[in-house]
XYZ file of C-alpha atoms in Angstrom:
609
model
C 0.128 -0.096 -0.228
C 2.906 2.298 0.984
C 4.434 1.881 -2.479
C 1.494 2.279 -4.526
C 0.537 5.571 -2.858
C 4.347 6.782 -3.111
C 3.522 5.885 -7.055
C 0.441 7.983 -6.952
C 2.322 10.614 -5.253
C 5.014 10.567 -7.912
C 2.495 10.656 -10.885
C 0.544 14.043 -9.732
C 4.133 15.895 -8.944
C 5.507 14.692 -12.400
C 2.132 15.639 -14.039
C 2.505 19.143 -12.088
C 6.433 19.709 -12.721
C 5.497 19.160 -16.561
C 2.781 21.486 -16.580
C 4.528 24.293 -14.667
C 7.501 24.946 -17.244
C 7.465 25.251 -20.699
C 10.775 22.500 -21.107
C 11.279 20.577 -24.020
C 13.020 16.921 -23.572
C 16.435 17.240 -24.408
C 17.005 15.848 -28.310
C 19.320 12.846 -28.931
C 22.772 13.395 -30.744
C 22.661 17.668 -30.538
C 26.029 17.297 -32.148
C 24.670 16.038 -35.542
C 21.921 18.864 -36.042
C 22.249 22.483 -37.274
C 23.818 24.419 -34.351
C 24.870 27.724 -33.480
C 27.850 27.705 -30.655
C 26.873 30.247 -27.733
C 29.971 29.043 -25.763
C 32.564 31.912 -25.345
C 32.393 35.011 -23.192
C 29.550 35.766 -20.838
C 28.931 38.579 -18.764
C 28.126 37.692 -15.127
C 26.893 39.282 -11.818
C 26.957 37.546 -8.241
C 23.743 37.941 -6.782
C 23.778 36.287 -3.298
C 20.655 37.946 -1.957
C 18.859 37.219 -4.910
C 18.040 41.015 -5.996
C 17.732 40.318 -9.427
C 14.793 37.714 -8.986
C 12.699 39.230 -6.227
C 11.570 42.212 -5.766
C 11.855 44.346 -2.210
C 8.858 42.237 -0.935
C 10.231 39.312 -1.911
C 7.816 38.476 -4.818
C 9.556 37.195 -8.176
C 10.006 39.822 -10.754
C 9.013 37.123 -13.559
C 5.822 36.739 -11.770
C 4.826 40.679 -11.521
C 1.891 41.967 -13.772
C 4.500 43.779 -16.321
C 7.256 40.722 -16.375
C 10.222 43.199 -15.856
C 12.490 44.495 -13.429
C 14.616 41.764 -12.531
C 18.196 40.997 -14.082
C 16.696 38.764 -16.726
C 15.060 42.387 -18.351
C 18.025 43.257 -20.555
C 15.964 45.775 -22.571
C 16.548 49.334 -22.595
C 15.182 51.464 -20.003
C 13.170 54.312 -21.224
C 12.614 56.050 -18.135
C 16.216 57.497 -17.323
C 14.769 58.582 -14.006
C 14.338 54.909 -12.794
C 16.878 53.378 -10.697
C 18.886 50.732 -12.155
C 21.493 49.020 -9.981
C 22.773 46.257 -12.474
C 24.589 46.692 -15.783
C 25.784 43.610 -17.533
C 27.654 45.533 -20.238
C 29.904 46.609 -17.532
C 29.963 43.475 -15.572
C 33.132 41.117 -15.883
C 33.032 37.910 -18.093
C 33.649 34.634 -17.631
C 34.208 31.310 -20.001
C 31.170 29.161 -20.983
C 31.375 26.012 -20.703
C 33.043 26.802 -17.559
C 32.541 26.532 -13.392
C 32.789 29.758 -11.716
C 34.714 28.602 -9.192
C 38.074 27.948 -10.954
C 37.661 31.276 -12.808
C 37.363 33.990 -10.114
C 39.124 33.690 -6.474
C 36.255 35.065 -4.888
C 34.057 32.665 -6.319
C 36.275 29.496 -5.042
C 33.717 28.508 -2.312
C 30.654 30.452 -3.705
C 27.371 28.874 -3.310
C 24.392 31.066 -4.591
C 22.988 32.778 -7.206
C 24.645 33.854 -10.079
C 23.423 35.756 -13.460
C 24.788 35.225 -16.625
C 24.091 36.782 -20.060
C 25.267 36.531 -23.730
C 24.019 38.514 -26.752
C 23.985 36.502 -29.950
C 22.712 37.312 -33.707
C 20.292 35.141 -35.013
C 18.360 34.754 -38.529
C 15.232 32.444 -37.707
C 13.246 31.432 -40.688
C 9.789 30.606 -41.477
C 8.812 26.997 -41.204
C 11.870 25.869 -39.031
C 11.840 25.187 -35.448
C 14.393 26.664 -32.930
C 15.634 25.572 -29.320
C 17.882 26.588 -27.031
C 19.903 23.674 -26.047
C 21.978 23.570 -22.178
C 24.486 20.599 -21.836
C 24.393 21.113 -18.210
C 23.962 23.759 -15.677
C 25.004 23.131 -12.021
C 22.397 23.080 -10.615
C 19.125 25.112 -10.779
C 18.683 27.249 -13.976
C 15.949 29.905 -14.694
C 16.525 31.188 -18.349
C 15.162 34.194 -19.823
C 15.292 35.021 -23.674
C 14.796 38.464 -24.651
C 13.311 39.174 -21.153
C 10.929 36.679 -21.335
C 11.104 33.725 -19.262
C 11.605 30.240 -20.909
C 11.483 27.776 -18.081
C 13.263 25.966 -15.101
C 15.561 23.113 -15.098
C 16.882 21.314 -12.159
C 19.602 18.785 -11.912
C 23.438 19.818 -12.516
C 24.625 17.341 -14.929
C 22.065 16.222 -17.854
C 20.724 18.422 -20.850
C 17.575 20.491 -21.263
C 16.304 22.655 -23.889
C 13.561 25.186 -24.216
C 11.857 26.031 -27.693
C 12.339 29.234 -29.029
C 10.605 29.276 -32.434
C 8.454 32.207 -31.888
C 10.688 33.800 -29.402
C 13.866 34.678 -31.415
C 14.278 38.054 -32.881
C 16.179 38.843 -36.329
C 19.222 40.208 -35.484
C 20.617 40.474 -32.167
C 18.883 38.643 -29.004
C 19.661 38.212 -25.391
C 19.790 34.830 -23.093
C 20.155 35.488 -19.375
C 20.356 32.610 -17.076
C 20.321 32.754 -13.308
C 22.173 30.072 -11.905
C 21.774 28.520 -8.449
C 24.288 25.854 -7.307
C 22.867 25.988 -3.386
C 22.783 22.397 -1.637
C 19.554 21.513 -0.239
C 18.371 18.604 1.704
C 15.738 17.530 -0.769
C 17.505 18.031 -4.295
C 19.441 15.278 -5.869
C 22.428 15.577 -5.007
C 21.711 15.994 -1.390
C 23.710 18.423 1.170
C 26.307 16.344 1.845
C 28.628 15.166 -0.941
C 32.746 14.500 -1.037
C 33.086 16.642 -4.010
C 33.462 20.232 -5.212
C 30.081 22.031 -5.671
C 31.073 23.723 -8.884
C 28.515 26.255 -10.079
C 27.858 27.638 -13.413
C 27.130 26.594 -17.145
C 29.251 23.979 -17.126
C 28.770 22.430 -20.375
C 28.034 23.510 -23.834
C 25.227 26.103 -24.806
C 23.644 25.890 -28.643
C 21.119 27.518 -30.594
C 19.509 24.646 -32.680
C 17.442 24.483 -35.781
C 15.300 21.860 -36.937
C 13.060 21.555 -39.879
C 9.015 20.592 -39.290
C 8.460 16.894 -37.775
C 12.256 16.665 -36.818
C 13.374 13.391 -35.418
C 13.616 13.846 -31.752
C 14.640 10.577 -30.559
C 16.175 7.082 -31.870
C 17.956 4.082 -30.484
C 19.719 1.241 -32.636
C 21.583 -1.425 -30.408
C 21.532 -5.079 -29.790
C 18.564 -7.014 -28.360
C 19.747 -7.933 -24.838
C 21.661 -11.498 -25.244
C 21.256 -11.704 -28.940
C 24.658 -10.924 -31.017
C 22.839 -10.103 -34.478
C 19.123 -9.262 -33.820
C 19.372 -5.275 -33.878
C 16.603 -2.985 -32.437
C 15.752 0.448 -34.109
C 13.207 2.636 -32.713
C 12.614 6.346 -33.575
C 10.352 9.122 -32.915
C 9.513 12.326 -34.342
C 9.080 15.875 -32.205
C 5.589 15.453 -33.207
C 2.822 12.692 -34.329
C 3.271 12.977 -37.877
C 2.296 9.770 -39.809
C 3.856 8.761 -42.771
C 7.094 10.745 -42.631
C 9.350 8.310 -44.853
C 12.676 7.341 -42.838
C 15.830 5.720 -43.981
C 18.245 3.958 -41.952
C 21.656 3.160 -43.530
C 24.806 1.644 -42.685
C 27.024 1.920 -45.611
C 29.920 -0.271 -43.991
C 27.173 -3.217 -43.758
C 25.366 -2.288 -47.069
C 22.487 -2.147 -44.649
C 19.442 0.425 -45.914
C 15.805 0.062 -44.580
C 13.247 2.397 -45.202
C 10.079 2.975 -43.003
C 7.121 5.358 -42.751
C 6.103 6.519 -39.117
C 3.070 5.467 -37.447
C -0.071 7.518 -35.935
C 2.482 8.601 -33.206
C 4.941 9.761 -35.265
C 7.018 6.465 -34.454
C 8.912 3.688 -36.172
C 9.849 0.645 -34.286
C 11.804 -2.779 -35.917
C 13.507 -5.628 -35.163
C 15.688 -7.455 -37.640
C 18.631 -9.388 -38.369
C 21.865 -8.744 -39.185
C 24.638 -11.357 -39.163
C 28.445 -11.048 -39.306
C 28.468 -8.129 -37.236
C 31.769 -7.080 -35.954
C 30.872 -6.544 -32.122
C 32.496 -3.786 -29.867
C 34.697 -4.591 -27.150
C 37.847 -2.909 -25.151
C 39.966 -4.692 -27.664
C 38.127 -4.044 -30.748
C 36.248 -0.759 -30.008
C 34.719 -1.095 -33.343
C 32.083 1.733 -34.317
C 29.818 2.109 -37.361
C 28.869 4.886 -39.028
C 25.204 5.358 -39.024
C 22.914 7.788 -41.405
C 19.392 8.140 -40.784
C 17.349 10.865 -42.901
C 14.326 12.270 -43.765
C 13.426 14.427 -46.809
C 14.772 17.277 -44.924
C 17.040 15.823 -42.089
C 20.342 14.178 -42.220
C 21.540 12.947 -38.908
C 25.354 11.045 -38.876
C 26.084 9.139 -35.779
C 28.891 6.246 -34.729
C 27.323 3.184 -32.872
C 28.914 -0.324 -31.373
C 26.966 -3.276 -31.263
C 27.878 -5.673 -28.193
C 25.787 -7.480 -25.693
C 26.274 -7.487 -21.922
C 24.835 -9.811 -19.181
C 24.966 -11.781 -15.943
C 25.116 -15.652 -15.880
C 24.983 -16.971 -12.379
C 28.221 -14.941 -10.778
C 29.628 -14.001 -13.789
C 29.517 -11.121 -16.391
C 29.494 -11.841 -19.844
C 30.345 -9.331 -22.875
C 29.705 -10.565 -26.252
C 29.042 -13.977 -24.711
C 32.609 -14.393 -22.905
C 33.059 -13.511 -19.594
C 35.243 -10.489 -18.559
C 36.478 -9.232 -15.626
C 36.285 -5.467 -14.948
C 39.766 -3.756 -14.883
C 38.245 -0.827 -13.725
C 39.159 2.847 -11.878
C 36.550 5.684 -10.355
C 36.869 9.020 -11.615
C 35.480 12.540 -11.419
C 34.420 15.103 -13.846
C 37.800 17.475 -12.758
C 40.932 18.082 -14.422
C 43.612 17.769 -11.226
C 46.505 19.728 -13.396
C 44.129 22.635 -13.731
C 41.653 23.891 -11.446
C 37.818 22.894 -12.338
C 35.609 20.599 -14.374
C 37.153 19.194 -17.722
C 36.988 21.724 -20.430
C 38.207 20.020 -23.561
C 38.026 16.634 -25.522
C 41.909 17.249 -24.727
C 41.285 17.236 -20.779
C 38.906 13.729 -21.108
C 41.146 11.830 -23.508
C 43.885 12.509 -21.058
C 42.117 10.982 -17.954
C 40.611 8.162 -20.126
C 44.356 7.610 -21.230
C 45.769 7.363 -17.945
C 43.261 4.906 -17.067
C 44.164 2.938 -20.151
C 47.872 3.028 -19.342
C 46.622 1.495 -16.035
C 45.971 -1.544 -18.191
C 42.107 -0.762 -17.292
C 39.169 -1.688 -19.761
C 36.779 -0.287 -17.644
C 35.719 3.287 -15.731
C 33.170 4.203 -13.123
C 32.393 8.001 -14.096
C 31.579 8.943 -10.444
C 29.072 10.111 -8.844
C 26.855 11.838 -11.353
C 26.565 11.879 -15.025
C 29.630 13.047 -16.931
C 29.754 14.847 -20.253
C 28.567 13.492 -23.346
C 31.873 14.035 -25.055
C 33.406 11.705 -22.230
C 31.034 8.512 -23.227
C 32.038 9.077 -26.895
C 35.745 8.954 -25.815
C 35.127 5.949 -24.309
C 33.258 4.298 -27.049
C 36.177 5.420 -29.450
C 38.848 4.624 -27.091
C 37.706 0.983 -25.682
C 37.014 1.652 -22.003
C 33.555 0.030 -20.831
C 31.165 2.720 -18.624
C 29.893 2.458 -15.207
C 27.376 5.573 -15.651
C 25.889 7.034 -12.243
C 23.261 9.787 -11.110
C 23.991 11.376 -8.064
C 21.678 9.403 -5.455
C 24.166 9.686 -2.779
C 24.184 9.375 0.689
C 21.377 10.711 2.466
C 18.668 11.563 0.459
C 15.138 12.774 1.146
C 13.592 9.299 0.809
C 10.132 9.836 1.566
C 9.837 13.706 -0.282
C 7.651 12.828 -3.859
C 9.646 15.764 -5.397
C 12.919 14.108 -4.351
C 12.338 11.206 -6.148
C 10.833 12.693 -8.951
C 14.125 14.548 -9.378
C 16.116 11.171 -9.468
C 13.898 9.431 -11.881
C 14.171 12.580 -14.278
C 17.946 13.046 -13.805
C 17.972 8.806 -14.422
C 15.801 9.371 -17.610
C 17.916 11.972 -19.058
C 21.283 10.046 -18.688
C 19.356 6.888 -20.182
C 17.997 8.914 -23.134
C 21.432 10.720 -23.830
C 23.962 7.840 -23.977
C 21.382 4.794 -25.070
C 23.210 4.636 -28.131
C 26.911 4.444 -26.606
C 28.226 0.813 -26.744
C 30.794 1.819 -23.992
C 27.899 1.844 -21.115
C 26.962 -1.238 -19.819
C 25.944 -0.345 -15.917
C 23.450 2.062 -15.243
C 23.927 3.187 -11.489
C 20.946 4.322 -9.737
C 23.267 5.628 -6.473
C 25.678 5.040 -3.961
C 26.349 4.308 -0.222
C 22.446 5.047 0.639
C 21.476 3.568 4.223
C 18.855 1.158 4.578
C 15.465 1.655 5.424
C 12.372 0.739 4.120
C 11.717 4.043 2.346
C 14.877 4.101 0.861
C 14.380 0.214 -0.767
C 11.033 1.635 -2.268
C 12.793 4.664 -3.646
C 15.947 2.682 -4.925
C 13.413 -0.167 -6.217
C 11.235 2.274 -8.186
C 14.407 3.898 -9.674
C 15.830 0.227 -10.770
C 12.248 -0.375 -12.648
C 12.272 2.798 -14.114
C 15.998 1.858 -15.727
C 14.916 -1.384 -16.942
C 11.454 -0.301 -18.566
C 13.761 2.652 -20.225
C 16.574 0.334 -21.257
C 16.669 -3.517 -20.566
C 20.182 -3.885 -22.441
C 22.089 -3.094 -19.727
C 23.175 -3.918 -16.403
C 21.579 -2.100 -13.203
C 23.467 -1.866 -10.180
C 24.269 0.464 -7.148
C 27.032 0.563 -4.405
C 25.412 -0.982 -1.815
C 25.708 -0.879 1.946
C 27.798 -3.349 4.142
C 28.561 -3.671 7.760
C 31.016 -6.019 9.824
C 30.694 -8.569 12.414
C 34.109 -9.463 14.053
C 36.582 -10.297 11.027
C 33.567 -10.685 8.367
C 32.105 -8.164 5.911
C 28.717 -8.790 5.384
C 26.445 -7.809 2.498
C 23.093 -8.444 2.930
C 21.736 -4.942 1.770
C 18.065 -5.948 0.472
C 18.528 -4.004 -2.712
C 20.937 -6.790 -3.623
C 17.853 -8.563 -4.677
C 16.612 -5.999 -7.035
C 19.949 -5.141 -9.257
C 22.183 -6.973 -11.462
C 25.450 -6.916 -9.721
C 26.720 -7.081 -6.000
C 28.733 -3.782 -6.196
C 29.942 -2.422 -2.586
C 32.558 0.169 -1.180
C 35.148 -1.467 1.484
C 37.744 0.910 2.774
C 39.724 -1.746 5.083
C 42.770 -0.406 5.975
C 41.952 3.221 5.766
C 38.657 4.209 7.973
C 38.975 0.952 9.512
C 40.649 -2.652 9.712
C 43.957 -1.762 11.165
C 47.223 -1.476 8.972
C 47.430 -2.496 5.635
C 48.964 -5.703 6.399
C 46.044 -6.734 8.896
C 43.228 -6.505 6.682
C 43.813 -9.850 4.982
C 42.662 -11.220 8.177
C 38.778 -10.673 6.903
C 36.498 -12.563 5.045
C 33.348 -11.924 3.080
C 29.495 -13.146 3.719
C 27.536 -11.953 0.683
C 24.085 -13.387 0.534
C 23.682 -13.105 -3.289
C 25.105 -15.239 -6.018
C 25.610 -12.573 -8.494
C 28.912 -11.227 -9.954
C 30.775 -9.046 -7.436
C 32.044 -5.659 -8.576
C 34.051 -3.574 -5.789
C 33.291 0.066 -6.533
C 35.337 1.563 -4.099
C 38.522 0.866 -1.846
C 41.859 2.862 -1.083
C 43.408 5.173 1.126
C 44.808 8.655 1.067
C 48.537 9.361 -0.212
C 50.337 12.888 -0.881
C 51.927 12.691 -3.801
C 55.941 12.711 -2.938
C 55.493 11.699 0.975
C 57.647 8.585 1.592
C 58.050 6.704 4.582
C 57.178 2.995 5.608
C 54.218 1.372 4.901
C 52.583 1.593 8.298
C 53.139 5.504 7.897
C 49.567 7.050 6.932
C 49.633 9.457 4.025
C 52.481 8.176 2.437
C 52.744 6.820 -0.974
C 54.562 3.517 0.724
C 51.220 3.100 2.919
C 48.932 3.590 0.090
C 51.048 0.971 -2.024
C 50.860 -1.496 0.698
C 47.223 -1.217 0.869
C 46.618 -1.900 -2.569
C 48.758 -4.999 -2.383
C 46.908 -6.130 0.658
C 43.462 -5.301 -0.576
C 43.934 -7.350 -3.603
C 44.922 -10.277 -1.465
C 41.835 -9.479 0.708
C 39.247 -9.263 -2.347
C 40.867 -12.424 -3.961
C 38.927 -14.359 -1.417
C 35.409 -13.908 -3.015
C 34.829 -16.396 -5.664
C 32.170 -14.435 -7.615
C 34.755 -11.331 -7.801
C 34.284 -9.992 -11.558
C 35.724 -6.528 -11.457
C 36.535 -3.202 -9.138
C 36.851 0.517 -9.643
C 39.358 1.649 -6.719
C 38.865 4.967 -5.187
C 40.322 7.043 -7.685
C 42.513 7.854 -10.499
C 43.428 11.328 -9.689
C 43.433 13.392 -6.505
C 40.208 15.854 -6.682
C 39.272 18.793 -4.577
C 36.718 18.765 -2.076
C 35.667 21.007 0.908
C 35.889 18.011 3.474
C 39.460 17.514 3.333
C 40.981 20.133 5.173
C 44.031 18.796 6.879
C 46.390 21.301 6.447
C 49.751 19.233 5.739
C 48.111 16.278 3.569
C 45.011 17.232 2.214
C 44.568 21.253 2.052
C 41.222 20.534 0.436
C 42.072 17.657 -1.410
C 40.713 13.865 -1.541
C 44.537 12.479 -1.856
C 43.118 8.909 -2.529
C 44.340 9.320 -6.538
C 46.747 7.122 -7.861
C 47.799 9.881 -9.570
C 48.743 13.095 -7.749
C 47.539 16.545 -8.994
C 50.715 17.269 -10.436
C 50.201 14.347 -12.769
C 52.736 12.114 -11.120
C 51.819 8.438 -10.765
C 52.021 7.145 -7.053
C 53.432 3.546 -6.200
C 50.243 2.216 -5.732
C 49.073 3.243 -9.397
C 51.816 0.338 -10.417
C 50.462 -2.196 -8.066
C 47.144 -1.836 -9.973
C 48.808 -2.033 -13.270
C 50.524 -5.349 -12.674
C 47.538 -6.825 -11.212
C 45.380 -5.664 -14.303
C 47.736 -7.348 -16.497
C 47.549 -10.285 -14.611
C 43.699 -10.367 -14.930
C 44.005 -9.256 -18.629
C 46.105 -12.388 -19.024
C 44.069 -14.656 -17.621
C 40.682 -13.529 -19.180
C 42.318 -13.885 -22.780
């Protein structure tokens, strides 16, 4: 009864939220469309008291009768006697995409509201549709075009867009975004995290042009467990029937023609033999083309299967050991979010240098370009949403937010062969409300994409020398995945942790999502001295011994590839606002434990040939 009542509340809230804003769902493969970049220098105004949003009675300006008066009202004021206390034209600028914390010293720790504005020229044409597309804004975005509100989006890591077809002007236009990165208990993520809360328009912004009846969504992937049966689905942005669609893969000499049904959809399953399957050793991508009489979309898609049987993971029908590492969307060498393909390629190449075939992109959706590079470079991906630690489990709005972020992640990356796991959360404490919340998320993931594994970092506890996993969420998901920090947060010295044993309830593949300990790069001592590279090195050696006791061990993603910034980590000697669990320091130097893991992964690579 509790679960069904919960679901009814979710449905009601989702309907209300949809009706409240004029947001259009993000579009599949925005890069293949006709786009005008709005990246570059944006003027900004810091607004900790939200003076640009509320009047002195704390009423939002955008809800007043005139709809003007706030910072979003970038129109010329006719009444020169009116007091105007803002001026975008003379305000400083910052780079978009980019976080504000790394672009101004006074914004390093800033959490609150900041307004950004960009002027751009447009030439809208009759018969065309237009949208403003944001790849990510952290966290809450209020978007205005030429002084009129387009809508609101919550969630710091997934794309969104707004229809501006009837709002663009020929010539100069002004877009203003109010960004609020304030941490809040009922949001996703919640108040308490262990990474830097980067604020701003952190990923690309585009003005996109579409024809009438354009393709908003498509998927081309192998059916689960079948290496030759392809599933193709497509949806137009409207319910136009009879639209001719052509799917082609020139390398395979494949061409199929369809017409959309009464809902503007196409659905087909067909057999195609002799596909060259994608894998880390053979990251084969096929050039795909989908076209109508007005639209021509190119993509690169790989085909592979992923499934579990008993306590093993199978890629393309063969057992695989996931030789992984976790990483954040942050450049250790240059403060801030990963800025470019070069930054992302550097991180993934470091993982490959360690003999990885797998990465955990924690603890939130990373840049779409990161996933495409993983496709190209041959790295399997665990993709995650920020349902992290102490979520407001009983708040329907919080669940609706989590569900939307998961849906947006799946929508964006469902054609990427590298993504094999949808993760619905990390280290969430046990309760009936949490189990209902997470079970519903798992069902959402499977209903939207049943071709991948569903997982989460489960809870464990200890009884004497036993590490026990009986988290009831383990019944629901496909992997036994958990974080385990013996030798750092508990368990004594590295040499003492091998006395522990595992008591795991579920007969499923085990993937250790985190283990490790901090080491200050360049600090050397004996293996019992915390914070030294030798301690971290000994810890990794003994963790490998400890984890090898698990018969169903199928992979791991130790924490973490590189040192990363965190306000929680304040030790003045060893941390200085850095989490030092990286195997690579903030200067790019490989620590001693890097080579321990590299050697172990070389052994596992040979074993699973």
